[in-house]
mmCIF file of C-alpha atoms in Angstrom:
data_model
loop_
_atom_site.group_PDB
_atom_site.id
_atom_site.type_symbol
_atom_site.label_atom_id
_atom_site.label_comp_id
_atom_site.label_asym_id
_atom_site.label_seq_id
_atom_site.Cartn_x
_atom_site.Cartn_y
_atom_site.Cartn_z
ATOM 1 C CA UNK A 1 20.146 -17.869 -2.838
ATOM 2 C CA UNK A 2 19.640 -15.862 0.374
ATOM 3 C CA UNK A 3 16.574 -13.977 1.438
ATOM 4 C CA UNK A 4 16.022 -11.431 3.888
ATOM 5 C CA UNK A 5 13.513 -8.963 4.818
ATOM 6 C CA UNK A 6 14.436 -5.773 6.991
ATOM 7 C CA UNK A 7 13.627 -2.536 8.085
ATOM 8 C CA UNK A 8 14.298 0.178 5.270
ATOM 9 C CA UNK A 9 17.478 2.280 6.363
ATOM 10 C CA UNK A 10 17.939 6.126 5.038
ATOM 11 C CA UNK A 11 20.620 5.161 2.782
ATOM 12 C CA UNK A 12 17.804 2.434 0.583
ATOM 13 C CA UNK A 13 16.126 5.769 -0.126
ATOM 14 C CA UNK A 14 16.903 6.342 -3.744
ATOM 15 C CA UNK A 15 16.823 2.637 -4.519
ATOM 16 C CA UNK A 16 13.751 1.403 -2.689
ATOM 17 C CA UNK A 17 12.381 5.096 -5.014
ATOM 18 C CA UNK A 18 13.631 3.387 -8.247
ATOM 19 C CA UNK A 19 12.577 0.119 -7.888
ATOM 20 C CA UNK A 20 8.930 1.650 -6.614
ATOM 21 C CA UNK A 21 9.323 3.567 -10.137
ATOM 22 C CA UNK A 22 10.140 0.378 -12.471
ATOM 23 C CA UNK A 23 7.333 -1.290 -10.621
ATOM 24 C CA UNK A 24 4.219 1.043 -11.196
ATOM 25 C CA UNK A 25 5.602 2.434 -14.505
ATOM 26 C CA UNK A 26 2.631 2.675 -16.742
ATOM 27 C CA UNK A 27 0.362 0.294 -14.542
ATOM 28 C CA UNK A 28 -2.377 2.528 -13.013
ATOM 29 C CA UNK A 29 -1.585 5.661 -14.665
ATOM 30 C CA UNK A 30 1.081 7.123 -17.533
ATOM 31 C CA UNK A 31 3.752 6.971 -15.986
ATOM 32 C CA UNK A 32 3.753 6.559 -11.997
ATOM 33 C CA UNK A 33 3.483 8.176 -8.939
ATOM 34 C CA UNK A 34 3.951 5.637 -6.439
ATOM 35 C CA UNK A 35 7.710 6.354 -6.204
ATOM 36 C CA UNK A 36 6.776 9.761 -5.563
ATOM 37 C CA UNK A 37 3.935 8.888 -2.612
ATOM 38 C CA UNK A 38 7.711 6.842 -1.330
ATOM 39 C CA UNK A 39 9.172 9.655 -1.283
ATOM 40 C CA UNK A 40 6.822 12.050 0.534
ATOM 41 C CA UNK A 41 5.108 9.687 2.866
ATOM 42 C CA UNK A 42 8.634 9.225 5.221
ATOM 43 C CA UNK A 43 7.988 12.590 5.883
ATOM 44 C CA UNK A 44 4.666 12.758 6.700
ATOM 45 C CA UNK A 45 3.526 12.127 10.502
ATOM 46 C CA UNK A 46 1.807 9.576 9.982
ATOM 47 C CA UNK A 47 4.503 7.208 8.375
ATOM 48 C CA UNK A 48 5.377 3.777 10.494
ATOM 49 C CA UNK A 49 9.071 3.149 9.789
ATOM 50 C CA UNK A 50 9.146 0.296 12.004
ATOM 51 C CA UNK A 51 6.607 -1.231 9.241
ATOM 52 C CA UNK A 52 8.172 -0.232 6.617
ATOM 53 C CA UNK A 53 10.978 -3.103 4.845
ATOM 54 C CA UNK A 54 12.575 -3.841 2.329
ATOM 55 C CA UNK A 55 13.294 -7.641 1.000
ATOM 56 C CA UNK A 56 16.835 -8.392 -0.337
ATOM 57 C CA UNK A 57 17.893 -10.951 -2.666
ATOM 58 C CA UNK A 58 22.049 -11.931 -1.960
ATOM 59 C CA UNK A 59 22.162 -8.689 -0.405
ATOM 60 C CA UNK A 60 20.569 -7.048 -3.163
ATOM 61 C CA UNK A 61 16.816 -4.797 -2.392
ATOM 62 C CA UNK A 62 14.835 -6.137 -4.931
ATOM 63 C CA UNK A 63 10.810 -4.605 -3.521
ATOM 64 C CA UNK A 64 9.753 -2.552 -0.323
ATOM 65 C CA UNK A 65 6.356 -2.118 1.735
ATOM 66 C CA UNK A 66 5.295 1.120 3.543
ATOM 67 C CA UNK A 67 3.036 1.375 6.301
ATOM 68 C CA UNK A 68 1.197 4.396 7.591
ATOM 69 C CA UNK A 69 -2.036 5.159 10.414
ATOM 70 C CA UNK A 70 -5.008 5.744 9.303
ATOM 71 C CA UNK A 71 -8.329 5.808 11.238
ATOM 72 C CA UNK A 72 -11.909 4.698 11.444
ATOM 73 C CA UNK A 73 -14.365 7.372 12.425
ATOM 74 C CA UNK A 74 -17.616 6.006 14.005
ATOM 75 C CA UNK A 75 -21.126 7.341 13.667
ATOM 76 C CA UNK A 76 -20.872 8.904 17.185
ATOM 77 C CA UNK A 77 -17.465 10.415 16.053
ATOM 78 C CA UNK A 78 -15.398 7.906 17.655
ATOM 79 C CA UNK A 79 -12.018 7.652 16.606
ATOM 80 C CA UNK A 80 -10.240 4.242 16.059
ATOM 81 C CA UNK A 81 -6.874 4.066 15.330
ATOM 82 C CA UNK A 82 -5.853 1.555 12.976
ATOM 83 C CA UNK A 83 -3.200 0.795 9.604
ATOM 84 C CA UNK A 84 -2.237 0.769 6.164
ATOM 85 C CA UNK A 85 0.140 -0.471 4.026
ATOM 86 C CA UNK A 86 0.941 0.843 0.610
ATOM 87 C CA UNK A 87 2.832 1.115 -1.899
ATOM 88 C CA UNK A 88 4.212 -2.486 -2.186
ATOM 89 C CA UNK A 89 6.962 -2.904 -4.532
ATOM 90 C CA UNK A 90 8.771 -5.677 -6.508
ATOM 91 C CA UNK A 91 11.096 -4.890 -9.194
ATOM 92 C CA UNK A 92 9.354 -6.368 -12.034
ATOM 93 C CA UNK A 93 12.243 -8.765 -13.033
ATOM 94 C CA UNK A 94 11.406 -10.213 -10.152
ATOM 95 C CA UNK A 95 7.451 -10.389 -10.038
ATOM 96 C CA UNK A 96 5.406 -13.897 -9.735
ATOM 97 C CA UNK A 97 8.100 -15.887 -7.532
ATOM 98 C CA UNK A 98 6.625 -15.511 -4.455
ATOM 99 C CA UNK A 99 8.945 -12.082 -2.979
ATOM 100 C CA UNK A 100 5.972 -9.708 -2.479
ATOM 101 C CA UNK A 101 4.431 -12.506 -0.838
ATOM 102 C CA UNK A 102 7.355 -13.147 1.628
ATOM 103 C CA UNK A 103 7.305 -9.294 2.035
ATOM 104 C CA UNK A 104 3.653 -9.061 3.212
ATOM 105 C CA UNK A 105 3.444 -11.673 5.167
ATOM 106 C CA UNK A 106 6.282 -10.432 7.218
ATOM 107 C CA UNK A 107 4.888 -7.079 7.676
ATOM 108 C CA UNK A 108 1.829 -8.927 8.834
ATOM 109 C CA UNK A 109 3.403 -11.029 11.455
ATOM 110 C CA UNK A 110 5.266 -7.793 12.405
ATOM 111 C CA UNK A 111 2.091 -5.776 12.796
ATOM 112 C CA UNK A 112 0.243 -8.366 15.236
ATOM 113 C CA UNK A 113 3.797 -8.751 17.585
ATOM 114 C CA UNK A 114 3.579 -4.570 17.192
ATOM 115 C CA UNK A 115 0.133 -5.144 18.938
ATOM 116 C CA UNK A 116 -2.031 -2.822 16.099
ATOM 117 C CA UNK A 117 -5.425 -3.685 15.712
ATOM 118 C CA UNK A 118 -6.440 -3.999 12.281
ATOM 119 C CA UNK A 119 -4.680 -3.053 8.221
ATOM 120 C CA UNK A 120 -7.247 -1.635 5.905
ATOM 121 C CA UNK A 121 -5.674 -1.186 2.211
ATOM 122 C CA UNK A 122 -7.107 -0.367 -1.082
ATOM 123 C CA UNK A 123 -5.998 -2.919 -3.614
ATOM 124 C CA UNK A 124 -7.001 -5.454 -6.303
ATOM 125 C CA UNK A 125 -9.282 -8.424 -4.250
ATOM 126 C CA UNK A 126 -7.625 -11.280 -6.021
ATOM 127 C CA UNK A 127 -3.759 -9.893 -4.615
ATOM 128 C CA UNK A 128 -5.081 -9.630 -1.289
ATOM 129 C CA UNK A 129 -7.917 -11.844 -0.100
ATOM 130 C CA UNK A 130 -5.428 -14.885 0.112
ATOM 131 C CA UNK A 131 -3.833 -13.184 3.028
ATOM 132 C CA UNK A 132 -7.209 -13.366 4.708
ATOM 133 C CA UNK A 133 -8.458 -9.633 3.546
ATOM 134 C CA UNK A 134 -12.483 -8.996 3.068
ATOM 135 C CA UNK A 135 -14.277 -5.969 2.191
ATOM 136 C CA UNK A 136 -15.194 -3.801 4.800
ATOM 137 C CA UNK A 137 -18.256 -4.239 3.898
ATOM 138 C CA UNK A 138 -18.550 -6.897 6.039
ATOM 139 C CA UNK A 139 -18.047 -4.744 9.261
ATOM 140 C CA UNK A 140 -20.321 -1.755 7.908
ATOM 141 C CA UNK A 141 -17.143 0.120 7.459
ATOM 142 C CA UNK A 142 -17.328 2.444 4.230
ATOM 143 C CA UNK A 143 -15.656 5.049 2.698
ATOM 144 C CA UNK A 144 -15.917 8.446 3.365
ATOM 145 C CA UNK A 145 -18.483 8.994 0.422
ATOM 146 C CA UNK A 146 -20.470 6.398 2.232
ATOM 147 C CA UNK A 147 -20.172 3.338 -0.356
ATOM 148 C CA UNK A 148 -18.780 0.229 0.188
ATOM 149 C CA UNK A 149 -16.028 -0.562 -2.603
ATOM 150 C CA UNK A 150 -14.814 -4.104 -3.194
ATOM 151 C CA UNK A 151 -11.229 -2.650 -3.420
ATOM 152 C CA UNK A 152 -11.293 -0.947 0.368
ATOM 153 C CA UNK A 153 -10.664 -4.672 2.281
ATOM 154 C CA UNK A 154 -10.333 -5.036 5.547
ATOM 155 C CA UNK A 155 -7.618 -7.553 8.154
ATOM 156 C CA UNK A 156 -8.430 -7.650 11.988
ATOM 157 C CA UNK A 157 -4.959 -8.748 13.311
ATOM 158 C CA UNK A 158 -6.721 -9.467 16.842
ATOM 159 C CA UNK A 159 -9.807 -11.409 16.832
ATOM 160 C CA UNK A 160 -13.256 -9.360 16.920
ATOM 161 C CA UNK A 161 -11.036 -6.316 16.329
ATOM 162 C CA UNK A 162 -13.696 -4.715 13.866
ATOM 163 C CA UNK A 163 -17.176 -6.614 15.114
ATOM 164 C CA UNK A 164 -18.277 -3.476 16.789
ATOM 165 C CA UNK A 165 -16.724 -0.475 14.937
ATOM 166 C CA UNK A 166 -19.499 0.641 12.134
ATOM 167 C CA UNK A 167 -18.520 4.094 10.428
ATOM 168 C CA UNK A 168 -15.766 5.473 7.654
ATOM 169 C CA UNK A 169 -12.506 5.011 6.920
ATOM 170 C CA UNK A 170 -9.794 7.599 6.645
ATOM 171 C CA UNK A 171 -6.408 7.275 5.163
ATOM 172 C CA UNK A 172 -3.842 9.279 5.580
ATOM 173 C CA UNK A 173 -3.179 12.767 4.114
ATOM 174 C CA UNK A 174 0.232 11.267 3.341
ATOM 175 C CA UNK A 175 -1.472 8.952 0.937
ATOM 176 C CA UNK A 176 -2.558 11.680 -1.630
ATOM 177 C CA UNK A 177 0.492 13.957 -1.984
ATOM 178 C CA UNK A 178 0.332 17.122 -3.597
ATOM 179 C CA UNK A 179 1.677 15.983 -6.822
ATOM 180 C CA UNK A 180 2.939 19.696 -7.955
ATOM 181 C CA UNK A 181 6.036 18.167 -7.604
ATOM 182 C CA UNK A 182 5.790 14.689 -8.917
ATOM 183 C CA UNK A 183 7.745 16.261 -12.578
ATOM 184 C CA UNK A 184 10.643 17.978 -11.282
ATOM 185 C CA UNK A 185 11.017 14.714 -8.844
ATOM 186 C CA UNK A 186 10.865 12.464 -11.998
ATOM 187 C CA UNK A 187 13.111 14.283 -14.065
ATOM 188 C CA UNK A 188 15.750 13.084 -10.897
ATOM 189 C CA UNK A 189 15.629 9.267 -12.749
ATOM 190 C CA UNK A 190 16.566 8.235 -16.164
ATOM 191 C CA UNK A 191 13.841 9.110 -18.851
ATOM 192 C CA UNK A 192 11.088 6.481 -19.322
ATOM 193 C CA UNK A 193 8.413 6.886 -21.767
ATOM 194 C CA UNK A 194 4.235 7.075 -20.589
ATOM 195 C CA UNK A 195 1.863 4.597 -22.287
ATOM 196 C CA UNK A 196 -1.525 5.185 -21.987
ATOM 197 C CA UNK A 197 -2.432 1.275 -21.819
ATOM 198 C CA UNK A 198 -5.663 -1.312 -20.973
ATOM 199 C CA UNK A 199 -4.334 -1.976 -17.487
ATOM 200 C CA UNK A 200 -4.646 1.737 -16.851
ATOM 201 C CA UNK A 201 -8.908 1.312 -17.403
ATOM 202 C CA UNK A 202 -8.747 -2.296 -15.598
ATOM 203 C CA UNK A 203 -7.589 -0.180 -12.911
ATOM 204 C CA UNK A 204 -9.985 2.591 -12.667
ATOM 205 C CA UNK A 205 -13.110 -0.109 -12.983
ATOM 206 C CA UNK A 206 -11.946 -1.968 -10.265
ATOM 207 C CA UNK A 207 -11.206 1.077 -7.708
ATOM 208 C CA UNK A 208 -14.701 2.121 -8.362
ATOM 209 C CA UNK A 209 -16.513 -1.417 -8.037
ATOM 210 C CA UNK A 210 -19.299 -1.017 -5.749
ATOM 211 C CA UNK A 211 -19.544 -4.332 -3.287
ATOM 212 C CA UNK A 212 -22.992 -5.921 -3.301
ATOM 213 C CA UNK A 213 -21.250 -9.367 -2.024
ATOM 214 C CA UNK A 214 -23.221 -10.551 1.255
ATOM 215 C CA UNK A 215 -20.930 -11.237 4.070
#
């Protein structure tokens, strides 16, 4: 068995889009639009292709990652530039053995030799505090709203990168796409059907969990 994660190339397109689709089918909402978000976000300024990978199993892509910029705004109006990753894909024949894992990490690594400061991602806690993520709570960074949610976590990838930088994070526009086109787009890959299912409402709990943990 032979590993290896590298950067995406233009012709993993339409694969790295299909395995994004299998993978979010029905999980946060009927249907998906993460493959979509894939699709769009290469475009979008403020994509990071040389963050972006894809993890092969004997030669064969099996899940993907996608980084983009997004920035923390102080209360002075400072501007700090900083990262995200999303979506993160594994085909789900392949889930739970340890390739999204492998996949992160590397990205990770990548970002610190890359010399970026910090990744703030929205997620599920238990998926990414093991990788050493903590609400940004814990560095009086909120959301634009001005909450604190315990799905917005934060990883300084240098030491004391976030200490002194209190104020709101911004993702990227390339994170919400207009979705006008998500249908026609869809109708591109073989027909799947849309479940309205539990993890759908386990979802939408947890993105709106307020943090009250004391850091």
């Amino acid at each position: 068995m032979s590993i290896t994660i590298r950067l995406e190339e233009e012709q993993d397109y339409r694969q790295v889009e299909e395995i994004t689709r299998e993978a979010f089918w029905n999980l946060y909402v009927p249907g998906a639009e993460e493959h979509y978000l894939a699709h769009t976000l290469r475009k979008h300024p403020d994509f990071i292709p040389e963050l972006t990978f894809v993890i092969e199993l004997d030669g064969k892509i099996i899940g993907s990652i996608f980084y983009s910029k997004a920035m923390i705004i102080d209360y002075n109006g400072t501007e700090y530039p900083i990262i995200s990753f999303g979506p993160v894909s594994i085909h789900p024949k392949y889930h739970r053995q340890g390739y999204g894992r492998m996949l992160i990490q590397h990205s990770i690594a990548e970002a610190k030799r890359l010399d970026y400061e910090a990744i703030v991602i929205s997620g599920f806690t238990y998926h990414y505090h093991p990788y050493g993520f903590v609400g940004t709570k814990k560095y009086n960074i909120s959301m634009p709203d001005g909450k604190f949610y315990t799905g917005i976590m934060a990883l300084p990838l240098k030491a004391g990168a976030l200490d002194k930088i209190h104020g709101k994070i911004y993702f990227s526009e390339g994170m919400y796409p207009n979705l006008e086109g998500l249908e026609d787009f869809d109708q591109t890959f073989p027909n799947k059907k849309k479940q309205l299912l539990p993890c759908q409402a386990k979802f939408e709990a947890a993105a709106s969990e307020i943090d009250i943990n004391e850091y």
